[in-house]
Short mmCIF file of C-alpha atoms and ligand atoms in Angstrom, two decimals:
data_model
loop_
_atom_site.label_atom_id
_atom_site.label_comp_id
_atom_site.label_asym_id
_atom_site.label_seq_id
_atom_site.Cartn_x
_atom_site.Cartn_y
_atom_site.Cartn_z
CA MET A 25 4.16 7.21 -20.14
CA ILE A 26 0.99 7.13 -18.00
CA LYS A 27 1.23 9.27 -14.67
CA VAL A 28 -0.30 7.67 -11.66
CA LYS A 29 -1.43 10.15 -9.13
CA ARG A 30 -2.54 7.93 -6.16
CA ILE A 31 -2.81 4.51 -4.77
CA ARG A 32 -6.82 3.88 -4.23
CA HIS A 33 -7.67 0.51 -3.28
CA VAL A 34 -6.54 -3.07 -3.15
CA THR A 35 -8.63 -6.27 -4.19
CA PHE A 36 -7.92 -9.22 -2.02
CA VAL A 37 -9.24 -12.87 -2.72
CA THR A 38 -10.35 -14.60 0.46
CA PRO A 39 -11.57 -18.12 1.32
CA ASP A 40 -13.91 -16.75 4.28
CA ILE A 41 -15.27 -13.43 2.94
CA ASP A 42 -17.53 -13.01 5.92
CA ARG A 43 -14.57 -13.16 8.40
CA GLN A 44 -12.56 -10.53 6.21
CA ILE A 45 -15.45 -8.31 6.02
CA ASP A 46 -15.89 -8.50 9.80
CA TYR A 47 -12.23 -7.78 10.22
CA TYR A 48 -12.31 -4.82 7.92
CA GLN A 49 -15.30 -3.30 9.68
CA THR A 50 -14.38 -3.70 13.34
CA VAL A 51 -10.66 -3.68 13.25
CA VAL A 52 -9.44 -1.48 10.22
CA GLY A 53 -12.71 0.42 10.38
CA LEU A 54 -14.20 0.44 6.87
CA GLY A 55 -17.73 0.57 5.96
CA VAL A 56 -19.45 -1.85 3.72
CA VAL A 57 -20.49 -0.04 0.41
CA THR A 58 -21.79 -3.31 -1.52
CA ARG A 59 -21.84 -6.95 -0.57
CA ASP A 60 -22.93 -10.05 -2.33
CA ALA A 61 -22.26 -13.70 -2.01
CA SER A 62 -19.12 -13.69 -3.74
CA ARG A 63 -17.69 -10.16 -3.63
CA ALA A 64 -17.79 -6.81 -1.06
CA SER A 65 -16.43 -3.32 -1.24
CA LEU A 66 -15.48 -1.30 1.66
CA ALA A 67 -14.87 2.39 1.91
CA THR A 68 -13.06 4.86 4.49
CA ASP A 69 -14.95 7.37 6.47
CA SER A 70 -13.97 9.56 3.58
CA ASP A 71 -16.35 7.58 1.37
CA GLU A 72 -13.27 6.09 -0.82
CA LEU A 73 -13.04 2.61 -1.58
CA ALA A 74 -10.08 1.10 0.27
CA VAL A 75 -10.53 -2.74 0.01
CA VAL A 76 -12.40 -5.00 -2.30
CA LEU A 77 -13.11 -8.70 -1.15
CA GLN A 78 -13.62 -11.42 -3.56
CA ARG A 79 -14.49 -15.14 -2.71
CA GLY A 80 -11.86 -17.45 -3.71
CA ASP A 81 -9.86 -20.77 -2.79
CA GLN A 82 -6.79 -19.11 -1.60
CA ALA A 83 -6.17 -15.83 0.34
CA ALA A 84 -4.19 -13.49 -2.22
CA CYS A 85 -3.76 -10.09 -3.32
CA ARG A 86 -5.19 -9.79 -6.51
CA ARG A 87 -5.36 -6.15 -7.78
CA LEU A 88 -4.03 -2.56 -7.34
CA THR A 89 -6.16 0.27 -8.36
CA PHE A 90 -4.62 3.58 -8.82
CA GLU A 91 -5.81 7.21 -9.82
CA VAL A 92 -4.55 8.97 -12.92
CA ALA A 93 -5.50 12.71 -13.91
CA PRO A 94 -9.35 13.35 -14.34
CA ASP A 95 -8.83 14.41 -17.80
CA LEU A 96 -7.09 11.31 -19.29
CA ASP A 97 -8.99 9.53 -21.98
CA PHE A 98 -9.29 5.93 -21.56
CA ALA A 99 -8.81 5.14 -25.10
CA ASP A 100 -5.52 7.02 -24.94
CA LEU A 101 -4.51 5.10 -21.96
CA VAL A 102 -5.25 1.81 -23.74
CA ALA A 103 -3.17 3.05 -26.55
CA THR A 104 -0.25 4.15 -24.42
CA LEU A 105 -0.10 0.79 -22.95
CA SER A 106 -0.38 -1.05 -26.15
CA ARG A 107 2.96 0.88 -27.41
CA ALA A 108 4.62 -0.63 -24.43
CA GLY A 109 3.46 -4.08 -25.38
CA ILE A 110 0.74 -4.33 -22.71
CA VAL A 111 -2.72 -5.68 -23.37
CA ALA A 112 -5.45 -3.53 -21.43
CA GLU A 113 -9.11 -3.61 -21.66
CA ILE A 114 -11.68 -0.75 -20.60
CA GLN A 115 -14.15 -1.85 -17.85
CA SER A 116 -17.58 -0.51 -17.79
CA ASP A 117 -19.20 0.06 -14.12
CA PRO A 118 -16.35 -2.16 -12.48
CA LEU A 119 -17.07 -0.68 -8.98
CA PRO A 120 -19.74 1.17 -6.90
CA GLY A 121 -19.13 4.83 -8.02
CA VAL A 122 -16.67 4.09 -10.76
CA SER A 123 -18.33 4.17 -14.28
CA ARG A 124 -15.05 3.27 -16.07
CA SER A 125 -11.38 1.96 -15.73
CA VAL A 126 -8.71 0.39 -17.56
CA LEU A 127 -7.30 -3.09 -16.60
CA PHE A 128 -4.09 -4.74 -17.28
CA ARG A 129 -1.37 -7.15 -15.78
CA ASP A 130 2.04 -6.31 -14.53
CA PHE A 131 4.96 -8.82 -15.80
CA GLU A 132 4.08 -11.21 -12.98
CA ASP A 133 0.40 -11.12 -13.45
CA MET A 134 -0.60 -8.69 -10.72
CA GLU A 135 -3.83 -7.13 -11.96
CA ILE A 136 -3.48 -3.21 -12.27
CA GLU A 137 -6.56 -1.05 -12.58
CA LEU A 138 -6.58 2.83 -13.46
CA LEU A 139 -9.46 5.44 -12.50
CA ALA A 140 -9.49 8.71 -13.76
CA GLY A 141 -10.12 11.11 -11.35
CA PRO A 142 -11.78 11.12 -7.74
CA THR A 143 -14.73 8.64 -7.32
CA PHE A 144 -16.63 8.32 -3.99
CA ALA A 145 -18.73 5.38 -2.45
CA VAL A 146 -20.74 5.79 0.64
CA ALA A 147 -20.88 2.84 3.20
CA GLU A 148 -24.09 1.84 4.46
CA GLN A 149 -23.40 2.10 8.20
CA PRO A 150 -20.99 4.63 9.81
CA VAL A 151 -17.47 2.98 10.36
CA GLY A 152 -16.20 1.59 13.47
CA GLY A 153 -12.91 0.15 14.63
CA ILE A 154 -9.90 1.99 14.11
CA ALA A 155 -11.25 4.11 11.30
CA ALA A 156 -8.03 4.20 9.24
CA ASP A 157 -7.85 7.14 7.15
CA ARG A 158 -6.89 5.32 3.80
CA LEU A 159 -4.90 2.74 2.02
CA GLY A 160 -1.47 4.06 2.23
CA HIS A 161 0.67 1.40 0.38
CA ILE A 162 1.01 -2.12 -0.90
CA ALA A 163 4.11 -3.98 -0.73
CA LEU A 164 4.49 -7.04 -2.89
CA TYR A 165 7.09 -9.96 -3.20
CA THR A 166 8.77 -10.19 -6.67
CA GLN A 167 11.46 -12.36 -8.09
CA ASP A 168 13.20 -9.28 -9.55
CA PRO A 169 12.87 -6.00 -7.62
CA LEU A 170 14.67 -4.15 -10.17
CA LYS A 171 12.79 -5.29 -12.86
CA ALA A 172 9.74 -4.35 -11.00
CA SER A 173 10.98 -0.81 -10.35
CA LYS A 174 11.73 -0.35 -14.07
CA PHE A 175 8.33 -1.48 -14.90
CA TYR A 176 6.35 0.62 -12.32
CA GLY A 177 8.63 3.57 -13.28
CA ASP A 178 8.55 3.35 -17.09
CA VAL A 179 4.92 2.36 -17.49
CA LEU A 180 3.17 4.30 -14.68
CA ASN A 181 5.69 6.88 -13.66
CA PHE A 182 6.56 5.86 -10.18
CA ARG A 183 9.88 7.03 -8.64
CA VAL A 184 12.39 5.15 -6.80
CA SER A 185 12.46 6.77 -3.10
CA ASP A 186 14.83 4.32 -1.32
CA TRP A 187 16.38 0.90 -1.48
CA ILE A 188 17.29 -1.55 1.27
CA GLU A 189 20.40 -3.06 -0.50
CA ASP A 190 19.22 -4.83 -3.60
CA ALA A 191 16.13 -6.62 -1.90
CA PHE A 192 13.51 -4.25 -1.23
CA VAL A 193 12.69 -0.87 -3.14
CA PHE A 194 10.17 1.95 -2.08
CA MET A 195 8.43 3.69 -4.91
CA ARG A 196 6.25 6.97 -5.00
CA CYS A 197 3.54 8.17 -7.37
CA GLY A 198 2.72 11.50 -5.42
CA PHE A 199 4.35 13.13 -2.57
CA ASP A 200 4.30 10.15 -0.24
CA HIS A 201 7.70 8.43 0.40
CA HIS A 202 5.86 5.21 -0.92
CA SER A 203 2.81 3.59 -2.30
CA VAL A 204 4.00 0.43 -3.44
CA ASN A 205 7.08 -1.53 -2.26
CA PHE A 206 8.80 -4.49 -3.94
CA ALA A 207 10.52 -7.37 -1.90
CA ARG A 208 12.66 -9.85 -3.43
CA GLY A 209 10.87 -13.43 -2.93
CA PRO A 210 10.02 -16.50 -4.65
CA GLY A 211 7.08 -15.02 -6.43
CA ARG A 212 4.44 -12.38 -6.92
CA ARG A 213 2.31 -12.23 -3.65
CA LEU A 214 1.44 -9.65 -0.69
CA HIS A 215 4.31 -8.93 1.59
CA HIS A 216 2.09 -6.42 3.63
CA ALA A 217 -0.77 -3.99 3.07
CA ALA A 218 -0.61 -0.68 4.85
CA PHE A 219 -3.35 1.73 6.16
CA GLU A 220 -2.58 5.38 7.29
CA LEU A 221 -3.73 6.86 10.62
CA ARG A 222 -3.77 10.45 11.63
CA ASP A 223 -1.27 10.87 14.50
CA ALA A 224 0.17 9.48 17.55
CA SER A 225 -3.19 9.57 19.23
CA HIS A 226 -4.81 7.49 16.51
CA MET A 227 -1.97 5.00 16.59
CA HIS A 228 -2.54 4.70 20.60
CA ARG A 229 -6.32 3.67 19.87
CA ALA A 230 -5.20 1.52 17.25
CA CYS A 231 -2.96 -0.27 19.89
CA ASP A 232 -5.64 -0.43 22.57
CA LEU A 233 -8.09 -1.81 20.27
CA LEU A 234 -5.95 -4.57 18.90
CA GLY A 235 -5.30 -5.52 22.70
CA ARG A 236 -8.94 -5.63 23.37
CA LYS A 237 -9.40 -7.91 20.21
CA LYS A 238 -6.30 -10.13 21.47
CA MET A 239 -4.72 -9.47 17.99
CA GLN A 240 -1.13 -9.56 18.59
CA ILE A 241 1.51 -6.66 17.56
CA LEU A 242 4.08 -8.21 15.99
CA TRP A 243 6.36 -5.39 15.51
CA GLY A 244 6.15 -1.53 16.86
CA PRO A 245 5.54 1.05 17.44
CA VAL A 246 8.77 1.64 15.65
CA ARG A 247 10.08 4.66 13.61
CA HIS A 248 11.52 3.15 10.62
CA GLY A 249 14.48 4.47 8.57
CA PRO A 250 13.31 4.50 5.03
CA GLY A 251 10.22 6.53 4.96
CA HIS A 252 10.48 7.49 8.76
CA ASN A 253 6.91 6.27 9.35
CA VAL A 254 5.88 5.09 12.83
CA ALA A 255 4.40 1.79 12.31
CA ILE A 256 2.74 -1.01 13.92
CA TYR A 257 2.09 -4.47 12.33
CA HIS A 258 -0.37 -7.25 12.95
CA ARG A 259 -1.80 -10.13 10.96
CA ASP A 260 -5.64 -10.49 9.59
CA PRO A 261 -7.61 -13.55 9.78
CA ASP A 262 -6.28 -14.68 6.18
CA GLY A 263 -2.50 -14.37 7.66
CA HIS A 264 -1.93 -11.33 5.65
CA LEU A 265 0.42 -8.85 7.21
CA ILE A 266 -1.32 -5.50 7.89
CA GLU A 267 0.61 -2.21 8.86
CA LEU A 268 -0.89 0.86 10.46
CA PHE A 269 1.30 4.10 10.19
CA PHE A 270 1.40 7.74 10.30
CA ASP A 271 4.17 10.46 9.78
CA LEU A 272 5.61 9.08 6.39
CA ASP A 273 8.18 11.19 4.65
CA GLN A 274 6.85 13.26 1.89
CA MET A 275 8.71 14.75 -1.13
CA ILE A 276 6.46 17.66 -1.61
CA ASP A 277 8.63 18.96 -4.79
CA GLU A 278 10.05 16.72 -7.10
CA ASP A 279 12.58 19.32 -8.37
CA LEU A 280 14.17 19.95 -4.78
CA GLY A 281 14.73 16.17 -4.76
CA TYR A 282 14.93 15.66 -0.96
CA PHE A 283 12.14 14.97 1.68
CA GLU A 284 10.85 17.49 3.66
CA PRO A 285 13.26 17.82 6.51
CA ARG A 286 12.35 16.35 9.93
CA PRO A 287 14.27 16.08 13.05
CA TRP A 288 14.77 12.37 13.02
CA HIS A 289 16.29 12.34 9.74
CA ARG A 290 19.99 10.92 9.92
CA ASP A 291 20.86 12.82 6.61
CA ARG A 292 20.54 16.22 5.60
CA PRO A 293 18.76 16.69 3.31
CA GLN A 294 17.14 13.27 3.03
CA ARG A 295 17.54 12.01 -0.58
CA PRO A 296 16.41 8.69 -1.94
CA LYS A 297 19.25 6.30 -1.24
CA VAL A 298 20.26 2.77 -0.59
CA TRP A 299 20.12 1.66 3.07
CA VAL A 300 22.98 -0.89 3.98
CA GLY A 301 23.00 -2.50 7.23
CA LEU A 302 21.62 -2.29 10.70
CA PRO A 303 20.24 -0.35 12.71
CA ARG A 304 17.90 1.24 9.96
CA ASP A 305 15.03 1.99 12.45
CA ILE A 306 15.30 5.48 14.29
CA TRP A 307 13.74 3.97 17.20
CA GLY A 308 11.37 1.04 18.53
CA PRO A 309 11.83 -2.66 18.96
CA ALA A 310 13.17 -5.50 16.55
CA PRO A 311 10.50 -7.19 14.75
CA SER A 312 8.88 -10.40 16.55
CA PRO A 313 11.08 -13.59 15.49
CA GLU A 314 7.63 -14.81 13.96
CA LEU A 315 7.47 -12.14 11.51
CA ALA A 316 9.33 -13.86 8.46
CA GLU A 317 8.41 -11.01 6.18
CA PHE A 318 11.03 -8.79 8.13
CA LYS A 319 13.71 -11.59 9.01
CA ARG A 320 16.95 -9.65 9.76
CA LYS A 321 20.25 -10.79 8.89
CA ALA A 322 23.09 -9.24 11.11
CA THR A 323 25.74 -7.30 9.03
FE1 FE2 B 427 4.97 -0.55 5.02
#
């Protein structure tokens, strides 16, 4: 089994790459590392790539890039994937600061890329906007969340943190409560992308910046139940739902099997579980009715 350690960056296809570059520079707060007519890569203030944009006909989430241990051999990674029936290829110089990576697809054709160890890429200009710390997690629709949880568990060592009934699964690869989520839906596409902020003050400034830019906050601030992160949601110019969050639950020691205790937890200790019924959130408003991704049914 391959042990994924961290989520690193996400690749989006966009029909208007200039508009998306402007959004990530001036709202999320990433800096442009490379840019040509068809592709741009953007990094955080910590010089880590967070978003790659590719020009294309339809807005879509194309690829998730994860980090594995620095001593892993790429040929071994390909051989391990091959034994699991997965065809993978080694890429050379795929990204700024990245000399090699391994690329394959999951069972619904999402591209998965693996990097070994840390890589850094410095932006041309200092970042502006919110200056989010990093890419936190990606939530994807899938026709079969249980199958997705097994694939990412068996192949990449993700662990299940929580389920919402049988429709939405949260999975961790490090100590963060979730780095990928899978929501039941008609087919593989983005549910939402989430960027991490430092604290409540950073969130406050993010709300003020979205307000100044007349970008509507569609949900939040809210403290969720699963993961207990404080979150706000808005849409990027391509219509993708973007979450900004802080204060996510952490399972620092897998052997203990519970998340670090927090005053707002309802369970003591807070272990991975299936959340059933409402209310799930600890505090905060209900999502805007426009937010189809989080339509609620009363139970
Ligand atoms: Fe999220």
